[in-house]
Amino acid sequence: MERNNRNRLLLGLLLGALMLSTALNFFFLKQQTAQPLNYELEAGMSASMTEMALLRARAELAECQRQHVLPDSLTTVARVQDDEQP
């Protein structure tokens, strides 16, 4: 009998958590759709400004990737050989 009560309690807690999660999801989705999207900010920017921002982001990404690339063994050997030649 005690095990049945424990299982019912756990099932009730699980169902309560699912209902609370569903209610919160609906609430936050409703709040999100109630706020208008800020297209005015992007519409005010010229295409050249947007392209410049995109180019800057790509350049920053390329620099970040260049800094995090480990040299491979062939590159290291080629550098050593270049340094050894007079």
mmCIF file of N, CA and C in Angstrom:
data_model
loop_
_atom_site.group_PDB
_atom_site.id
_atom_site.type_symbol
_atom_site.label_atom_id
_atom_site.label_comp_id
_atom_site.label_asym_id
_atom_site.label_seq_id
_atom_site.Cartn_x
_atom_site.Cartn_y
_atom_site.Cartn_z
ATOM 1 N N MET A 1 0.827 -1.192 0.000
ATOM 2 C CA MET A 1 0.000 0.000 0.000
ATOM 3 C C MET A 1 0.870 1.253 0.000
ATOM 4 N N GLU A 2 1.949 1.203 0.779
ATOM 5 C CA GLU A 2 2.828 2.364 0.878
ATOM 6 C C GLU A 2 3.518 2.640 -0.461
ATOM 7 N N ARG A 3 3.846 1.559 -1.182
ATOM 8 C CA ARG A 3 4.493 1.719 -2.481
ATOM 9 C C ARG A 3 3.553 2.354 -3.490
ATOM 10 N N ASN A 4 2.271 1.989 -3.442
ATOM 11 C CA ASN A 4 1.266 2.593 -4.320
ATOM 12 C C ASN A 4 1.150 4.082 -4.071
ATOM 13 N N ASN A 5 1.167 4.469 -2.794
ATOM 14 C CA ASN A 5 1.064 5.891 -2.455
ATOM 15 C C ASN A 5 2.288 6.649 -2.971
ATOM 16 N N ARG A 6 3.448 6.038 -2.846
ATOM 17 C CA ARG A 6 4.664 6.690 -3.314
ATOM 18 C C ARG A 6 4.654 6.844 -4.836
ATOM 19 N N ASN A 7 4.212 5.809 -5.543
ATOM 20 C CA ASN A 7 4.122 5.882 -7.000
ATOM 21 C C ASN A 7 3.109 6.942 -7.438
ATOM 22 N N ARG A 8 1.986 7.020 -6.752
ATOM 23 C CA ARG A 8 0.979 8.033 -7.085
ATOM 24 C C ARG A 8 1.512 9.436 -6.822
ATOM 25 N N LEU A 9 2.250 9.576 -5.744
ATOM 26 C CA LEU A 9 2.841 10.878 -5.432
ATOM 27 C C LEU A 9 3.845 11.285 -6.504
ATOM 28 N N LEU A 10 4.709 10.347 -6.910
ATOM 29 C CA LEU A 10 5.685 10.646 -7.954
ATOM 30 C C LEU A 10 5.013 10.956 -9.285
ATOM 31 N N LEU A 11 3.967 10.194 -9.612
ATOM 32 C CA LEU A 11 3.218 10.447 -10.840
ATOM 33 C C LEU A 11 2.540 11.812 -10.786
ATOM 34 N N GLY A 12 1.982 12.161 -9.641
ATOM 35 C CA GLY A 12 1.355 13.472 -9.483
ATOM 36 C C GLY A 12 2.365 14.609 -9.608
ATOM 37 N N LEU A 13 3.545 14.421 -9.010
ATOM 38 C CA LEU A 13 4.586 15.442 -9.129
ATOM 39 C C LEU A 13 5.061 15.586 -10.576
ATOM 40 N N LEU A 14 5.200 14.471 -11.270
ATOM 41 C CA LEU A 14 5.604 14.514 -12.671
ATOM 42 C C LEU A 14 4.564 15.233 -13.516
ATOM 43 N N LEU A 15 3.305 14.890 -13.339
ATOM 44 C CA LEU A 15 2.246 15.554 -14.095
ATOM 45 C C LEU A 15 2.169 17.036 -13.757
ATOM 46 N N GLY A 16 2.352 17.375 -12.491
ATOM 47 C CA GLY A 16 2.356 18.780 -12.094
ATOM 48 C C GLY A 16 3.490 19.548 -12.746
ATOM 49 N N ALA A 17 4.675 18.942 -12.784
ATOM 50 C CA ALA A 17 5.821 19.596 -13.419
ATOM 51 C C ALA A 17 5.589 19.782 -14.913
ATOM 52 N N LEU A 18 4.997 18.777 -15.562
ATOM 53 C CA LEU A 18 4.703 18.894 -16.988
ATOM 54 C C LEU A 18 3.671 19.981 -17.258
ATOM 55 N N MET A 19 2.643 20.049 -16.423
ATOM 56 C CA MET A 19 1.621 21.085 -16.603
ATOM 57 C C MET A 19 2.210 22.477 -16.369
ATOM 58 N N LEU A 20 3.050 22.620 -15.353
ATOM 59 C CA LEU A 20 3.683 23.900 -15.081
ATOM 60 C C LEU A 20 4.605 24.294 -16.230
ATOM 61 N N SER A 21 5.359 23.355 -16.733
ATOM 62 C CA SER A 21 6.251 23.637 -17.854
ATOM 63 C C SER A 21 5.463 24.069 -19.085
ATOM 64 N N THR A 22 4.371 23.373 -19.375
ATOM 65 C CA THR A 22 3.537 23.724 -20.522
ATOM 66 C C THR A 22 2.939 25.110 -20.353
ATOM 67 N N ALA A 23 2.442 25.411 -19.174
ATOM 68 C CA ALA A 23 1.850 26.725 -18.916
ATOM 69 C C ALA A 23 2.890 27.827 -19.067
ATOM 70 N N LEU A 24 4.095 27.614 -18.548
ATOM 71 C CA LEU A 24 5.137 28.630 -18.673
ATOM 72 C C LEU A 24 5.570 28.811 -20.126
ATOM 73 N N ASN A 25 5.645 27.721 -20.880
ATOM 74 C CA ASN A 25 5.992 27.829 -22.297
ATOM 75 C C ASN A 25 4.963 28.652 -23.058
ATOM 76 N N PHE A 26 3.686 28.393 -22.831
ATOM 77 C CA PHE A 26 2.641 29.173 -23.479
ATOM 78 C C PHE A 26 2.709 30.639 -23.062
ATOM 79 N N PHE A 27 2.938 30.889 -21.795
ATOM 80 C CA PHE A 27 3.027 32.259 -21.300
ATOM 81 C C PHE A 27 4.171 33.015 -21.975
ATOM 82 N N PHE A 28 5.353 32.396 -22.019
ATOM 83 C CA PHE A 28 6.498 33.078 -22.613
ATOM 84 C C PHE A 28 6.352 33.233 -24.122
ATOM 85 N N LEU A 29 5.741 32.250 -24.792
ATOM 86 C CA LEU A 29 5.494 32.400 -26.221
ATOM 87 C C LEU A 29 4.525 33.528 -26.495
ATOM 88 N N LYS A 30 3.524 33.661 -25.654
ATOM 89 C CA LYS A 30 2.564 34.751 -25.825
ATOM 90 C C LYS A 30 3.252 36.094 -25.593
ATOM 91 N N GLN A 31 4.124 36.181 -24.590
ATOM 92 C CA GLN A 31 4.856 37.418 -24.328
ATOM 93 C C GLN A 31 5.778 37.758 -25.500
ATOM 94 N N GLN A 32 6.375 36.754 -26.081
ATOM 95 C CA GLN A 32 7.303 36.982 -27.187
ATOM 96 C C GLN A 32 6.563 37.489 -28.412
ATOM 97 N N THR A 33 5.417 36.931 -28.721
ATOM 98 C CA THR A 33 4.676 37.369 -29.905
ATOM 99 C C THR A 33 3.992 38.697 -29.674
ATOM 100 N N ALA A 34 3.810 39.107 -28.429
ATOM 101 C CA ALA A 34 3.175 40.389 -28.147
ATOM 102 C C ALA A 34 4.127 41.543 -28.436
ATOM 103 N N GLN A 35 5.428 41.291 -28.407
ATOM 104 C CA GLN A 35 6.395 42.343 -28.673
ATOM 105 C C GLN A 35 6.675 42.404 -30.172
ATOM 106 N N PRO A 36 6.554 43.580 -30.762
ATOM 107 C CA PRO A 36 6.828 43.676 -32.207
ATOM 108 C C PRO A 36 8.323 43.522 -32.478
ATOM 109 N N LEU A 37 8.615 42.988 -33.629
ATOM 110 C CA LEU A 37 10.008 42.832 -34.022
ATOM 111 C C LEU A 37 10.572 44.194 -34.406
ATOM 112 N N ASN A 38 11.830 44.395 -34.161
ATOM 113 C CA ASN A 38 12.451 45.685 -34.393
ATOM 114 C C ASN A 38 13.062 45.733 -35.797
ATOM 115 N N TYR A 39 12.187 45.722 -36.801
ATOM 116 C CA TYR A 39 12.670 45.812 -38.167
ATOM 117 C C TYR A 39 13.037 47.247 -38.537
ATOM 118 N N GLU A 40 12.515 48.217 -37.787
ATOM 119 C CA GLU A 40 12.788 49.613 -38.101
ATOM 120 C C GLU A 40 14.286 49.903 -38.000
ATOM 121 N N LEU A 41 14.952 49.295 -37.039
ATOM 122 C CA LEU A 41 16.374 49.522 -36.866
ATOM 123 C C LEU A 41 17.148 49.050 -38.086
ATOM 124 N N GLU A 42 16.831 47.857 -38.566
ATOM 125 C CA GLU A 42 17.529 47.325 -39.733
ATOM 126 C C GLU A 42 17.102 48.041 -41.006
ATOM 127 N N ALA A 43 15.859 48.475 -41.077
ATOM 128 C CA ALA A 43 15.396 49.150 -42.283
ATOM 129 C C ALA A 43 16.081 50.500 -42.437
ATOM 130 N N GLY A 44 16.451 51.127 -41.322
ATOM 131 C CA GLY A 44 17.110 52.419 -41.381
ATOM 132 C C GLY A 44 18.551 52.344 -41.835
ATOM 133 N N MET A 45 19.157 51.185 -41.734
ATOM 134 C CA MET A 45 20.557 51.035 -42.145
ATOM 135 C C MET A 45 20.625 50.868 -43.653
ATOM 136 N N SER A 46 21.585 51.515 -44.242
ATOM 137 C CA SER A 46 21.761 51.341 -45.681
ATOM 138 C C SER A 46 22.383 49.980 -45.955
ATOM 139 N N ALA A 47 22.283 49.569 -47.212
ATOM 140 C CA ALA A 47 22.826 48.266 -47.576
ATOM 141 C C ALA A 47 24.342 48.251 -47.405
ATOM 142 N N SER A 48 24.974 49.383 -47.663
ATOM 143 C CA SER A 48 26.428 49.412 -47.536
ATOM 144 C C SER A 48 26.848 49.258 -46.072
ATOM 145 N N MET A 49 26.074 49.813 -45.151
ATOM 146 C CA MET A 49 26.381 49.647 -43.730
ATOM 147 C C MET A 49 26.251 48.182 -43.335
ATOM 148 N N THR A 50 25.210 47.535 -43.807
ATOM 149 C CA THR A 50 25.009 46.122 -43.495
ATOM 150 C C THR A 50 26.129 45.282 -44.095
ATOM 151 N N GLU A 51 26.517 45.601 -45.331
ATOM 152 C CA GLU A 51 27.605 44.867 -45.958
ATOM 153 C C GLU A 51 28.914 45.095 -45.223
ATOM 154 N N MET A 52 29.145 46.306 -44.755
ATOM 155 C CA MET A 52 30.364 46.596 -44.003
ATOM 156 C C MET A 52 30.392 45.818 -42.698
ATOM 157 N N ALA A 53 29.245 45.746 -42.029
ATOM 158 C CA ALA A 53 29.179 44.979 -40.787
ATOM 159 C C ALA A 53 29.438 43.507 -41.056
ATOM 160 N N LEU A 54 28.909 42.999 -42.161
ATOM 161 C CA LEU A 54 29.131 41.604 -42.525
ATOM 162 C C LEU A 54 30.605 41.355 -42.844
ATOM 163 N N LEU A 55 31.230 42.252 -43.596
ATOM 164 C CA LEU A 55 32.647 42.098 -43.916
ATOM 165 C C LEU A 55 33.513 42.161 -42.663
ATOM 166 N N ARG A 56 33.172 43.055 -41.733
ATOM 167 C CA ARG A 56 33.942 43.154 -40.497
ATOM 168 C C ARG A 56 33.807 41.874 -39.674
ATOM 169 N N ALA A 57 32.593 41.335 -39.618
ATOM 170 C CA ALA A 57 32.376 40.098 -38.865
ATOM 171 C C ALA A 57 33.144 38.942 -39.498
ATOM 172 N N ARG A 58 33.154 38.894 -40.837
ATOM 173 C CA ARG A 58 33.903 37.828 -41.509
ATOM 174 C C ARG A 58 35.402 37.965 -41.267
ATOM 175 N N ALA A 59 35.894 39.197 -41.283
ATOM 176 C CA ALA A 59 37.319 39.420 -41.034
ATOM 177 C C ALA A 59 37.689 39.027 -39.610
ATOM 178 N N GLU A 60 36.840 39.360 -38.652
ATOM 179 C CA GLU A 60 37.103 38.984 -37.264
ATOM 180 C C GLU A 60 37.073 37.473 -37.095
ATOM 181 N N LEU A 61 36.135 36.815 -37.772
ATOM 182 C CA LEU A 61 36.061 35.353 -37.711
ATOM 183 C C LEU A 61 37.304 34.720 -38.317
ATOM 184 N N ALA A 62 37.747 35.237 -39.460
ATOM 185 C CA ALA A 62 38.944 34.700 -40.098
ATOM 186 C C ALA A 62 40.168 34.891 -39.202
ATOM 187 N N GLU A 63 40.281 36.041 -38.554
ATOM 188 C CA GLU A 63 41.408 36.287 -37.658
ATOM 189 C C GLU A 63 41.375 35.343 -36.467
ATOM 190 N N CYS A 64 40.192 35.129 -35.926
ATOM 191 C CA CYS A 64 40.041 34.214 -34.784
ATOM 192 C C CYS A 64 40.422 32.790 -35.196
ATOM 193 N N GLN A 65 39.953 32.367 -36.365
ATOM 194 C CA GLN A 65 40.289 31.024 -36.832
ATOM 195 C C GLN A 65 41.783 30.897 -37.094
ATOM 196 N N ARG A 66 42.408 31.956 -37.647
ATOM 197 C CA ARG A 66 43.838 31.919 -37.925
ATOM 198 C C ARG A 66 44.640 31.789 -36.633
ATOM 199 N N GLN A 67 44.186 32.443 -35.575
ATOM 200 C CA GLN A 67 44.908 32.392 -34.305
ATOM 201 C C GLN A 67 44.781 31.041 -33.613
ATOM 202 N N HIS A 68 43.722 30.318 -33.907
ATOM 203 C CA HIS A 68 43.480 29.066 -33.200
ATOM 204 C C HIS A 68 43.866 27.824 -33.992
ATOM 205 N N VAL A 69 44.470 28.021 -35.148
ATOM 206 C CA VAL A 69 44.904 26.880 -35.947
ATOM 207 C C VAL A 69 46.300 26.479 -35.486
ATOM 208 N N LEU A 70 46.448 25.233 -35.143
ATOM 209 C CA LEU A 70 47.758 24.718 -34.736
ATOM 210 C C LEU A 70 48.551 24.367 -35.983
ATOM 211 N N PRO A 71 49.824 24.725 -36.012
ATOM 212 C CA PRO A 71 50.625 24.380 -37.191
ATOM 213 C C PRO A 71 50.812 22.864 -37.281
ATOM 214 N N ASP A 72 50.741 22.373 -38.506
ATOM 215 C CA ASP A 72 50.943 20.941 -38.679
ATOM 216 C C ASP A 72 52.426 20.645 -38.852
ATOM 217 N N SER A 73 52.766 19.378 -38.918
ATOM 218 C CA SER A 73 54.175 18.978 -38.941
ATOM 219 C C SER A 73 54.871 19.425 -40.217
ATOM 220 N N LEU A 74 54.185 19.417 -41.366
ATOM 221 C CA LEU A 74 54.807 19.836 -42.618
ATOM 222 C C LEU A 74 55.156 21.317 -42.586
ATOM 223 N N THR A 75 54.273 22.125 -42.033
ATOM 224 C CA THR A 75 54.547 23.554 -41.929
ATOM 225 C C THR A 75 55.727 23.801 -41.010
ATOM 226 N N THR A 76 55.802 23.088 -39.920
ATOM 227 C CA THR A 76 56.898 23.250 -38.969
ATOM 228 C C THR A 76 58.225 22.847 -39.604
ATOM 229 N N VAL A 77 58.256 21.725 -40.344
ATOM 230 C CA VAL A 77 59.481 21.265 -41.000
ATOM 231 C C VAL A 77 59.902 22.278 -42.054
ATOM 232 N N ALA A 78 58.951 22.814 -42.814
ATOM 233 C CA ALA A 78 59.287 23.788 -43.854
ATOM 234 C C ALA A 78 59.873 25.045 -43.232
ATOM 235 N N ARG A 79 59.364 25.482 -42.110
ATOM 236 C CA ARG A 79 59.904 26.661 -41.442
ATOM 237 C C ARG A 79 61.320 26.403 -40.946
ATOM 238 N N VAL A 80 61.553 25.227 -40.408
ATOM 239 C CA VAL A 80 62.885 24.894 -39.890
ATOM 240 C C VAL A 80 63.876 24.851 -41.043
ATOM 241 N N GLN A 81 63.457 24.248 -42.173
ATOM 242 C CA GLN A 81 64.340 24.169 -43.331
ATOM 243 C C GLN A 81 64.636 25.558 -43.898
ATOM 244 N N ASP A 82 63.645 26.435 -43.913
ATOM 245 C CA ASP A 82 63.855 27.797 -44.394
ATOM 246 C C ASP A 82 64.825 28.552 -43.485
ATOM 247 N N ASP A 83 64.734 28.294 -42.196
ATOM 248 C CA ASP A 83 65.614 28.972 -41.245
ATOM 249 C C ASP A 83 67.059 28.484 -41.358
ATOM 250 N N GLU A 84 67.225 27.205 -41.736
ATOM 251 C CA GLU A 84 68.561 26.615 -41.805
ATOM 252 C C GLU A 84 69.304 27.016 -43.075
ATOM 253 N N GLN A 85 68.582 27.350 -44.139
ATOM 254 C CA GLN A 85 69.236 27.729 -45.393
ATOM 255 C C GLN A 85 69.860 29.117 -45.268
ATOM 256 N N PRO A 86 71.080 29.277 -45.801
ATOM 257 C CA PRO A 86 71.763 30.588 -45.690
ATOM 258 C C PRO A 86 71.217 31.617 -46.638
#
